[in-house]
PDB file of C-alpha atoms and ligand atoms in Angstrom:
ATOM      1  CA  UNK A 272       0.000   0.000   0.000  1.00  0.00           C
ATOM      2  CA  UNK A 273       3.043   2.771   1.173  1.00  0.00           C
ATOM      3  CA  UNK A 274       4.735   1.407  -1.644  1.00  0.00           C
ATOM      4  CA  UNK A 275       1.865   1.664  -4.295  1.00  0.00           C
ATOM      5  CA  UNK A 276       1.578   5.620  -2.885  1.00  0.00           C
ATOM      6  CA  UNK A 277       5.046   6.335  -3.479  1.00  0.00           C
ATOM      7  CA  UNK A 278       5.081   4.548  -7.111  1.00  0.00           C
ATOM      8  CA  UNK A 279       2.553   7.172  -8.109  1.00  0.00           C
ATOM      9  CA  UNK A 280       5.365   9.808 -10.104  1.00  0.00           C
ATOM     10  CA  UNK A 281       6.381  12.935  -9.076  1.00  0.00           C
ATOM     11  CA  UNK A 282       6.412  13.411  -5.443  1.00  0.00           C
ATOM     12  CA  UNK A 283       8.541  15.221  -3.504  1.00  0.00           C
ATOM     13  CA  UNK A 284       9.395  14.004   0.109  1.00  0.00           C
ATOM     14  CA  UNK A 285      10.043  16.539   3.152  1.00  0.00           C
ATOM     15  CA  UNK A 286      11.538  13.910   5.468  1.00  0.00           C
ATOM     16  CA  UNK A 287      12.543  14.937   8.879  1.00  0.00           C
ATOM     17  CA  UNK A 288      15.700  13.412  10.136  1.00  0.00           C
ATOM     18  CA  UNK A 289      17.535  12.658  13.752  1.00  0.00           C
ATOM     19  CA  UNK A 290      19.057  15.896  15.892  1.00  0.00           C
ATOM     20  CA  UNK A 291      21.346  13.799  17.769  1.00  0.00           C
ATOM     21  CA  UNK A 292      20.229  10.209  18.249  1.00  0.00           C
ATOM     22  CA  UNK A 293      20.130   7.886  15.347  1.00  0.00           C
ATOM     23  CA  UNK A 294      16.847   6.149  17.064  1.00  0.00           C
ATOM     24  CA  UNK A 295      14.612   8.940  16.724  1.00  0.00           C
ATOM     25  CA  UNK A 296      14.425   8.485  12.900  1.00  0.00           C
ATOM     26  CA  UNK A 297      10.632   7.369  12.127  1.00  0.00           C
ATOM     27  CA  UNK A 298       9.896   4.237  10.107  1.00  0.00           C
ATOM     28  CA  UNK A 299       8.648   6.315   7.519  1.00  0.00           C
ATOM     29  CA  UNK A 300      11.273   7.885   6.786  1.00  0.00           C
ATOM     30  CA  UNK A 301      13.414   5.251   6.760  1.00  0.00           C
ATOM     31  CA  UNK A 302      10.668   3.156   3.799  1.00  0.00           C
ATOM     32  CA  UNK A 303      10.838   7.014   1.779  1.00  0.00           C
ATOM     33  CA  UNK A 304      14.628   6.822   1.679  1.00  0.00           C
ATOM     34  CA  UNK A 305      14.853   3.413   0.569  1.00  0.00           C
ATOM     35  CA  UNK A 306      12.229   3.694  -2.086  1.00  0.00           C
ATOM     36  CA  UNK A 307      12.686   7.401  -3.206  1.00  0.00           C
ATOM     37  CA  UNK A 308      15.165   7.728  -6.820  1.00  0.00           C
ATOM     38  CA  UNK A 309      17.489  10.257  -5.315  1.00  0.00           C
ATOM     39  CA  UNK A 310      18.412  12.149  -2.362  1.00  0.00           C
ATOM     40  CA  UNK A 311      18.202  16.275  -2.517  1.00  0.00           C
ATOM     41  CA  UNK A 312      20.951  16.897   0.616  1.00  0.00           C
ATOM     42  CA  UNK A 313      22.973  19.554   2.163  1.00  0.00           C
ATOM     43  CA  UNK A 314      26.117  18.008   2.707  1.00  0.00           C
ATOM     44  CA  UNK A 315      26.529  14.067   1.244  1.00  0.00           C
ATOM     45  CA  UNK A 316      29.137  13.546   4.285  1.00  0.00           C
ATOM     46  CA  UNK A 317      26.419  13.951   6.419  1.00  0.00           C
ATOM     47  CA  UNK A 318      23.645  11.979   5.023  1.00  0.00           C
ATOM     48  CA  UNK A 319      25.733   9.334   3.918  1.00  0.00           C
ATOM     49  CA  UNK A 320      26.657   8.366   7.166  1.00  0.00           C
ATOM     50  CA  UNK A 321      23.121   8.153   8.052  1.00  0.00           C
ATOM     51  CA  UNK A 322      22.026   6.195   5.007  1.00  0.00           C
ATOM     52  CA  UNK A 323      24.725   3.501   5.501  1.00  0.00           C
ATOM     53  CA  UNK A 324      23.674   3.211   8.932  1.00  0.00           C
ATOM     54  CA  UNK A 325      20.491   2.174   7.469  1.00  0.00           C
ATOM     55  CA  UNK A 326      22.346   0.508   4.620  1.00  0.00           C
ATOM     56  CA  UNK A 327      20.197   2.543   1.833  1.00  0.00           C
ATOM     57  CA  UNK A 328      22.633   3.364  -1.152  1.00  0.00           C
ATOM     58  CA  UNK A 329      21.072   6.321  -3.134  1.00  0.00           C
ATOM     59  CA  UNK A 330      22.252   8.689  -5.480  1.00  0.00           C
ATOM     60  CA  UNK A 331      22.586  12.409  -3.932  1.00  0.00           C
ATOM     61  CA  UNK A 332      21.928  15.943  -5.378  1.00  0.00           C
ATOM     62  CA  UNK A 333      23.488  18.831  -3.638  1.00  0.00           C
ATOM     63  CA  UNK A 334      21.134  21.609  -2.085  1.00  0.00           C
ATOM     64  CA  UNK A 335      22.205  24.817  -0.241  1.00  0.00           C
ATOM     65  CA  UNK A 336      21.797  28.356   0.004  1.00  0.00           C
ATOM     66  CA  UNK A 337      23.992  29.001  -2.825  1.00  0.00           C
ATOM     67  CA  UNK A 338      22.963  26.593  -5.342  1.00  0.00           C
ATOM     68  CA  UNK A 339      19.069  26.034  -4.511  1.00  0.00           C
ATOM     69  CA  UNK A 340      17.842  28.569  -7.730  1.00  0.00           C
ATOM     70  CA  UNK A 341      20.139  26.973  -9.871  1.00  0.00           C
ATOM     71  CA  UNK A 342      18.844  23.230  -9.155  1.00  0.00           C
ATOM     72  CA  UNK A 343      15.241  23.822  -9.108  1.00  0.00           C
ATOM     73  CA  UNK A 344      14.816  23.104 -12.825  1.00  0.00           C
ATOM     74  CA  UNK A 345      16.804  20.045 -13.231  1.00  0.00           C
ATOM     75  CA  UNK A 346      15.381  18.006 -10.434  1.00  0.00           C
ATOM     76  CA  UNK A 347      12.159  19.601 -11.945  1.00  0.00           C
ATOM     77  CA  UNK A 348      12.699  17.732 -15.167  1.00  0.00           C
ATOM     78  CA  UNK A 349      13.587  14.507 -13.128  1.00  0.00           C
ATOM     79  CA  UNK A 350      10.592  14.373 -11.295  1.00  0.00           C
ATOM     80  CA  UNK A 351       8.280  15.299 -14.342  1.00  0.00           C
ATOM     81  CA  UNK A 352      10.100  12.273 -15.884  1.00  0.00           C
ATOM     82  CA  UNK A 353       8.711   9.994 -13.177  1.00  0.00           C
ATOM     83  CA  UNK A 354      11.161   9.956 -10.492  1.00  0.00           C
ATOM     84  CA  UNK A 355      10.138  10.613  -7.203  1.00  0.00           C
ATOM     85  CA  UNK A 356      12.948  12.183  -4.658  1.00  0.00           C
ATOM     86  CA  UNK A 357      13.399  12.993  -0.752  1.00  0.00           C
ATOM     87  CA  UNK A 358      14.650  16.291   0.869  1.00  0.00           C
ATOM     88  CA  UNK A 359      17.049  15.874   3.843  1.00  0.00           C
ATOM     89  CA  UNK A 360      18.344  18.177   5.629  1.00  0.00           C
ATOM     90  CA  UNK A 361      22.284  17.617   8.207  1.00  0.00           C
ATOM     91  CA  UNK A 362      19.785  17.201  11.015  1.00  0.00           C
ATOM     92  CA  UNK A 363      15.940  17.232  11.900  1.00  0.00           C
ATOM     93  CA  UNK A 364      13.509  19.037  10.166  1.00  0.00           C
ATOM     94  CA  UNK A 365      14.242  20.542   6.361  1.00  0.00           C
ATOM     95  CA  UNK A 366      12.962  23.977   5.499  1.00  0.00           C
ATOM     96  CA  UNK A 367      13.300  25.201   9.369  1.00  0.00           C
ATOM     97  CA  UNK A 368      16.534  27.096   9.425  1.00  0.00           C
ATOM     98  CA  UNK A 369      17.737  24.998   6.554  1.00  0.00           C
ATOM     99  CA  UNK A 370      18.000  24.873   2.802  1.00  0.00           C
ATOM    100  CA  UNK A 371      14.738  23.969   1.082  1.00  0.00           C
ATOM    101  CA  UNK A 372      11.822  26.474   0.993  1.00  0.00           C
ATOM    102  CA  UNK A 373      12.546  27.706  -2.334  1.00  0.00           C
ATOM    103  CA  UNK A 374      11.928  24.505  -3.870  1.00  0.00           C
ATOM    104  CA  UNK A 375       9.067  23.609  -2.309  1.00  0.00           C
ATOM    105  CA  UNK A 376       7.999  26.834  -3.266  1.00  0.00           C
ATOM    106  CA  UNK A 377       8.450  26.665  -6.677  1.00  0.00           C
ATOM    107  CA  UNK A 378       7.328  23.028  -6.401  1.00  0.00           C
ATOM    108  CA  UNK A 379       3.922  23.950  -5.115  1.00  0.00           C
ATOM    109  CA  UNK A 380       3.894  26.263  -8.396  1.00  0.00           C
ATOM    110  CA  UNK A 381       4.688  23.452 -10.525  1.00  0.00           C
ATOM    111  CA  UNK A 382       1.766  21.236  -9.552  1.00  0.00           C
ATOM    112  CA  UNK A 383       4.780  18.333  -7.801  1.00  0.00           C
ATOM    113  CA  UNK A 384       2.572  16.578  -4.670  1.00  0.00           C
ATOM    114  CA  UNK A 385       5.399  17.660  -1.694  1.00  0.00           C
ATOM    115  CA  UNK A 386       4.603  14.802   1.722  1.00  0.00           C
ATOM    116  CA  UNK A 387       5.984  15.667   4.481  1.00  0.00           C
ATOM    117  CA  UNK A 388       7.694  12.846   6.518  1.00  0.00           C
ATOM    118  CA  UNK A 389       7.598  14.311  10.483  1.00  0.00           C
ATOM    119  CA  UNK A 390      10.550  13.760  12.662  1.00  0.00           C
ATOM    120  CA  UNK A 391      12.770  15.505  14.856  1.00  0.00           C
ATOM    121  CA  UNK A 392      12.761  19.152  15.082  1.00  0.00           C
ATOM    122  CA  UNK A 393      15.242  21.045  17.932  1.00  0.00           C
ATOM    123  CA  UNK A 394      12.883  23.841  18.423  1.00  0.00           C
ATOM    124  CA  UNK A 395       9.557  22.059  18.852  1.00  0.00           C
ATOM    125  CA  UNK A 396      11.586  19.381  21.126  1.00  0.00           C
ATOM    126  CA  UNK A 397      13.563  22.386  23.777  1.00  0.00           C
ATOM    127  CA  UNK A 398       9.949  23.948  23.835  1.00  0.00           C
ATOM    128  CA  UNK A 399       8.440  20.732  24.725  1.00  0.00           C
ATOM    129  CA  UNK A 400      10.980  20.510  27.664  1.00  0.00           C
ATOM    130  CA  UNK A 401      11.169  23.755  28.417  1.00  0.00           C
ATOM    131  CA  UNK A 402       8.097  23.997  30.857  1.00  0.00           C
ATOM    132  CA  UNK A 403       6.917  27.500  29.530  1.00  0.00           C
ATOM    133  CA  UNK A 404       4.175  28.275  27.760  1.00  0.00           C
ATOM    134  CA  UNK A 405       3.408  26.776  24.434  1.00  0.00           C
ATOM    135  CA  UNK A 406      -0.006  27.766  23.742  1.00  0.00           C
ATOM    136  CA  UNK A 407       1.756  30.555  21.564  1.00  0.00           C
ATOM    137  CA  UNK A 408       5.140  31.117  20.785  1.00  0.00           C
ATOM    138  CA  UNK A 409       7.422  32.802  18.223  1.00  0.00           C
ATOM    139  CA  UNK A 410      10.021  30.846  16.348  1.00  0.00           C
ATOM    140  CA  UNK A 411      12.910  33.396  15.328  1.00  0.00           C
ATOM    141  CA  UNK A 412      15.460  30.531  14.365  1.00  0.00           C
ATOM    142  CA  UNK A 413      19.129  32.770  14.407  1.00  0.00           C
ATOM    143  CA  UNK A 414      18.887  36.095  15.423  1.00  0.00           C
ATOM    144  CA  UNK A 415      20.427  38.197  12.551  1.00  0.00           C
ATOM    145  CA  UNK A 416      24.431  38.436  13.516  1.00  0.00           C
ATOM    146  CA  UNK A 417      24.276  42.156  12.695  1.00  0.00           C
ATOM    147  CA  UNK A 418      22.682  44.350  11.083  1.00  0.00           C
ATOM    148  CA  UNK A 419      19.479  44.534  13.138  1.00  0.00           C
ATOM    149  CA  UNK A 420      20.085  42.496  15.742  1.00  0.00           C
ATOM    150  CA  UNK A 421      19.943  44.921  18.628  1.00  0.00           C
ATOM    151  CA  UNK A 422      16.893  45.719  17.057  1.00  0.00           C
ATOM    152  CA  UNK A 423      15.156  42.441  17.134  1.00  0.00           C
ATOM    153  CA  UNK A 424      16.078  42.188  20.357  1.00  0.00           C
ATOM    154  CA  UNK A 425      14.491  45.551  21.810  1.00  0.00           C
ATOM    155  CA  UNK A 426      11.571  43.995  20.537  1.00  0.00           C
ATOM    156  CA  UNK A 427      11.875  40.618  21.508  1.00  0.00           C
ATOM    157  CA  UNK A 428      11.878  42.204  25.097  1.00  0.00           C
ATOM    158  CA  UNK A 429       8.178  42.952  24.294  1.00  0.00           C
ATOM    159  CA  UNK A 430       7.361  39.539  23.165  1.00  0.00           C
ATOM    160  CA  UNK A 431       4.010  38.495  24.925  1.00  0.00           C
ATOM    161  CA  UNK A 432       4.893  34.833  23.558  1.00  0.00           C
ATOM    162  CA  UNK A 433       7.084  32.252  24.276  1.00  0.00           C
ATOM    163  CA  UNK A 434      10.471  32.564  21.828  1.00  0.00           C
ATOM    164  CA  UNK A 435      12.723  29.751  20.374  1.00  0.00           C
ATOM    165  CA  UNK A 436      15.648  30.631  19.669  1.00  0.00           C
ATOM    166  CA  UNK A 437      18.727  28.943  17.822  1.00  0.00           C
ATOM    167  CA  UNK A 438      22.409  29.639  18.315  1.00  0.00           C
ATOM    168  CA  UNK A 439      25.819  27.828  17.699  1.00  0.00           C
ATOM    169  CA  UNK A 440      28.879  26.623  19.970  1.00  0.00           C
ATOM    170  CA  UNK A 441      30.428  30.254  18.606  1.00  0.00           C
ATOM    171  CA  UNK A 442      27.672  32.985  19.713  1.00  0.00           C
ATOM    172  CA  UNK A 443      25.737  30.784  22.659  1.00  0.00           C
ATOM    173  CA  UNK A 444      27.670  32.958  25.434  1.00  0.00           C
ATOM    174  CA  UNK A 445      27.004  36.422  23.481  1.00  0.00           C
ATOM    175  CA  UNK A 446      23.604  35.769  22.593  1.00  0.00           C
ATOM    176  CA  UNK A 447      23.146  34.803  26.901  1.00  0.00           C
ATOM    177  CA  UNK A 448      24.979  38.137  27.926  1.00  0.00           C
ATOM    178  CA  UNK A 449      22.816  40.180  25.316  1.00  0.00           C
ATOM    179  CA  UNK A 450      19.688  38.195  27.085  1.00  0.00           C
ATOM    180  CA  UNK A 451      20.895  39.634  30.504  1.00  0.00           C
ATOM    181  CA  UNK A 452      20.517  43.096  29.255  1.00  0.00           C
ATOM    182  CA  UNK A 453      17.560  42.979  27.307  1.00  0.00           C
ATOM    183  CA  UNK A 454      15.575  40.866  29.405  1.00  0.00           C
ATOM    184  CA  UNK A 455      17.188  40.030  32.697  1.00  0.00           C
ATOM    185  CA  UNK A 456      14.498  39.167  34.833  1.00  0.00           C
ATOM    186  CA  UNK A 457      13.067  36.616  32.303  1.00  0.00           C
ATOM    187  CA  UNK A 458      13.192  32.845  32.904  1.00  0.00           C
ATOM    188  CA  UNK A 459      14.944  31.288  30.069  1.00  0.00           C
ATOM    189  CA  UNK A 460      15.589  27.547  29.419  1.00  0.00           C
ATOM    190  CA  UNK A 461      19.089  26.665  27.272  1.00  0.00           C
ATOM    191  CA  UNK A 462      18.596  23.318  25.967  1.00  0.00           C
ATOM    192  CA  UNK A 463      22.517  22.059  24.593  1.00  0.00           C
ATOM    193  CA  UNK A 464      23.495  19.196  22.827  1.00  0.00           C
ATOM    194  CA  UNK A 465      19.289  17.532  22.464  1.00  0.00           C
ATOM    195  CA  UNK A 466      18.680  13.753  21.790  1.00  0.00           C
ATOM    196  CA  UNK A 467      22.694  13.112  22.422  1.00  0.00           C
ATOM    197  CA  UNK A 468      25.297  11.934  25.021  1.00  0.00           C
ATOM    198  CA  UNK A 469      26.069  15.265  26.543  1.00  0.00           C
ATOM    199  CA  UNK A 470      22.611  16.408  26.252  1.00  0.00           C
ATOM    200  CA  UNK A 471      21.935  18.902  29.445  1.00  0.00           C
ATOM    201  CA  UNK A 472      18.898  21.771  30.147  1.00  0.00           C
ATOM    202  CA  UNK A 473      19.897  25.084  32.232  1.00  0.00           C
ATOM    203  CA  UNK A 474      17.204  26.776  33.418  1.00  0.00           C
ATOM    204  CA  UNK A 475      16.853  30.066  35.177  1.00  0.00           C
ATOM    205  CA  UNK A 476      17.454  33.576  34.951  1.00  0.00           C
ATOM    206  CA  UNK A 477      20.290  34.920  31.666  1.00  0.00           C
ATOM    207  CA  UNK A 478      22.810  35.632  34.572  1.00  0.00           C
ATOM    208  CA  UNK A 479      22.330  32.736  36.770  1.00  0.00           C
ATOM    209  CA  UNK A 480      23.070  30.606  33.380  1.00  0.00           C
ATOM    210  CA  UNK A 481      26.140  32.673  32.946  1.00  0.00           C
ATOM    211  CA  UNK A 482      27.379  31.840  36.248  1.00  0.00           C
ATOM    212  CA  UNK A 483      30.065  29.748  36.192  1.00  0.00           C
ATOM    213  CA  UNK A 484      29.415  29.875  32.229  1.00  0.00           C
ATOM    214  CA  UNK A 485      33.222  29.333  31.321  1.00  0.00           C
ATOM    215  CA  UNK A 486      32.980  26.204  33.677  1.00  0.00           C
ATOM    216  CA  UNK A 487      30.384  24.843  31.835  1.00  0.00           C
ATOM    217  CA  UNK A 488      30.708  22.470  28.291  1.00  0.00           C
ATOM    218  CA  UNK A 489      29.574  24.795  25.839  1.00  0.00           C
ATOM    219  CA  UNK A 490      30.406  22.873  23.040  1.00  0.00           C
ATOM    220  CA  UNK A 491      27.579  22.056  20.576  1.00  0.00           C
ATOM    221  CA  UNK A 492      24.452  23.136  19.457  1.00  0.00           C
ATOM    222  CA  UNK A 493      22.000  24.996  21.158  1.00  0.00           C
ATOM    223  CA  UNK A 494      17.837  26.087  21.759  1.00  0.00           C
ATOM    224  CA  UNK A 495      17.237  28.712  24.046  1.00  0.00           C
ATOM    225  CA  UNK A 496      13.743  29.104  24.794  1.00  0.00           C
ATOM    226  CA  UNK A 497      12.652  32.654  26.624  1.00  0.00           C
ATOM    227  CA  UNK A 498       9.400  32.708  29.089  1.00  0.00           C
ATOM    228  CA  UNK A 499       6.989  35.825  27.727  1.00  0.00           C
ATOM    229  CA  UNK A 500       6.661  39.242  29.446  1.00  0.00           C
ATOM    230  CA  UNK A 501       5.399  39.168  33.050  1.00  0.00           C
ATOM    231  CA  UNK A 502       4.567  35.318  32.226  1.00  0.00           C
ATOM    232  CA  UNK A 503       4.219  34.370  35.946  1.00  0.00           C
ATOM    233  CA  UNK A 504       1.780  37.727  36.543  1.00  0.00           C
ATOM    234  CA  UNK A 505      -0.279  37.032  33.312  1.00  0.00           C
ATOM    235  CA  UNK A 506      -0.439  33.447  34.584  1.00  0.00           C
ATOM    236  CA  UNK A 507      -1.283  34.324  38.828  1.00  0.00           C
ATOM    237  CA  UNK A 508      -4.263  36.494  36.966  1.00  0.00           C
ATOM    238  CA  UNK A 509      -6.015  34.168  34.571  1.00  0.00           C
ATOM    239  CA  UNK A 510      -5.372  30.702  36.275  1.00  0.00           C
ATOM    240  CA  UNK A 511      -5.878  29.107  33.090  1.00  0.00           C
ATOM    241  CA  UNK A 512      -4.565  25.850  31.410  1.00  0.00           C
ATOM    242  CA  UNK A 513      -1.064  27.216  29.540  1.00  0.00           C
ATOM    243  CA  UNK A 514      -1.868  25.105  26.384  1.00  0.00           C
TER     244      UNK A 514
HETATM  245  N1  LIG B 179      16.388  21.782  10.730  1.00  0.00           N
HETATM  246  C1  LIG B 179      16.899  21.686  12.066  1.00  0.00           C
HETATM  247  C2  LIG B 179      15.747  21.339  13.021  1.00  0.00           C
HETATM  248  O1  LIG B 179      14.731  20.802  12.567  1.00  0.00           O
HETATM  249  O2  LIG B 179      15.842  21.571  14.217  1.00  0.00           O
HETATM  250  C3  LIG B 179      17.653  22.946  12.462  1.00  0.00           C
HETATM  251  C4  LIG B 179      18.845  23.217  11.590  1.00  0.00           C
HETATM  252  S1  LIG B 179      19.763  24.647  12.050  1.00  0.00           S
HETATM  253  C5  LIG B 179      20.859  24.799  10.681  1.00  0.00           C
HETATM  254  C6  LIG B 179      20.863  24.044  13.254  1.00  0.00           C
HETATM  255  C7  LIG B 179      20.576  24.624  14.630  1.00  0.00           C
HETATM  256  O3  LIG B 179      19.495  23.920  15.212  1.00  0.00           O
HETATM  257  C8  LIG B 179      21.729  24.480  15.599  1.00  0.00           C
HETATM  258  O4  LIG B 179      22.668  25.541  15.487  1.00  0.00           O
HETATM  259  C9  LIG B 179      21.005  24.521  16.927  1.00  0.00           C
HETATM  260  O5  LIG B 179      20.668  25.845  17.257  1.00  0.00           O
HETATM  261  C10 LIG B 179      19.718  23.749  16.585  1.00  0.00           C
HETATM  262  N2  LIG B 179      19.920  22.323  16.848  1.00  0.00           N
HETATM  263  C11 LIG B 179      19.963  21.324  15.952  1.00  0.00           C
HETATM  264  N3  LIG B 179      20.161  20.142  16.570  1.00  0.00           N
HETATM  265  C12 LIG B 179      20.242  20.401  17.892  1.00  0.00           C
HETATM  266  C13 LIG B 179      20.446  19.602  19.056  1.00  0.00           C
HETATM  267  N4  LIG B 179      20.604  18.297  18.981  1.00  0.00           N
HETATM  268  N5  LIG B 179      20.465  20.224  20.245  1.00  0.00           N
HETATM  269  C14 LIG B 179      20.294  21.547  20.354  1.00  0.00           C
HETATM  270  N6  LIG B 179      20.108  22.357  19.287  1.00  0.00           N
HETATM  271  C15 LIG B 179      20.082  21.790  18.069  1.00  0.00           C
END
């Protein structure tokens, strides 16, 4: 039956992929990459090590940021020709703060049938652990490194919703000491490492997290998930259910 679905031509599989841990990939994933023609990937290192750990040998097609325009016609013409293909992404989710959303874009235009195979996603996973709201929350992936980023986070200061944010090995301490200015009072959750060995959750206040910061293994990848404005007051005055 999966198999007759994915015969049908043209499709184009979103399939989510581990964070971390090699056992969160879902057995439909696994059946798409084994029956798909080709692999659209970001970096064939990467996926190739996850494919032979599954032992699925399939052909791969680069996508990034700088070559996504270019490649949109000629996997176009393959799957017009029958073929069917997956999207992968180095880890979790494609599309969300990864290469991707112009194709499916232009896809969609084109009339191509895009299925999305769920999985692992860091943001929806940190929120889920992160014991703050989640009734409504904004998803700003990186803050800009730049231009504009004092700006977003004046008004991230004002955010009435919960935010998810992402950051790398290389910014985590100077996106925490930027949090301590903008928004020091506000109960944040830093989720590092999610899914793998060294896997570890801070929670608190931006300073108390910096405490001791240089002490602390702040080697890999991070969430950081902020509480909204005056969450506990909003929550002492409606008593309601936070979801
Ligand atoms: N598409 C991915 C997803 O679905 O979560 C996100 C890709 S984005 C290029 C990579 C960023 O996601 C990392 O810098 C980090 O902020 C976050 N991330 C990915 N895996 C993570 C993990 N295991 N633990 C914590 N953060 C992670």
């Amino acid at each position: 039956m999966y198999k007759e679905k994915i015969m049908n031509r043209g499709k184009l599989f979103i399939v989510a992929t581990p964070i971390g841990n090699l056992g969160d990939i879902t057995y439909r994933a696994v059946e798409t990459l084994k029956l798909v023609d080709f692999i659209l990937c970001e970096d064939t290192r990467v996926t190739k090590i996850l494919l032979d750990h599954f032992q699925i040998s399939k052909q791969f097609v680069v996508v990034n940021a700088h070559n996504e325009s270019k490649i949109i016609e000629k996997v176009f013409e393959r799957l017009e020709s029958g073929e069917s293909c997956a999207l992968v992404s180095d880890a979790g989710t494609p599309c969300i703060s990864d290469p991707g959303v112009r194709l499916v874009n232009k896809f969609i235009e084109y009339g191509i049938e895009i299925v999305g195979i769920p999985g692992a996603n860091a943001a929806i996973m940190a929120l889920s652990i992160s014991g703050l709201p989640t009734d409504s929350f904004v998803f700003e992936g990186f803050l800009p490194q730049k231009k504009g980023r004092q700006k977003k986070l004046k008004q991230l200061a004002q955010e009435e919703r919960t935010i998810v944010l992402y950051e790398s090995t290389y910014r985590i301490k100077k996106l925490l000491e930027e949090l301590n200015e903008y928004m020091p009072e506000r109960q944040i959750v830093v989720s590092r490492e999610l899914t793998k060995k060294f896997e570890e959750n801070w929670r608190g206040r931006p300073q108390e997290i910096l405490t001791d910061f240089d002490k602390k293994i702040i080697k890999g990848e991070f969430v950081v998930t902020i509480a909204p404005l005056n969450w506990k007051e909003r929550e002492s005055e409606n008593h309601s259910e936070p979801y």
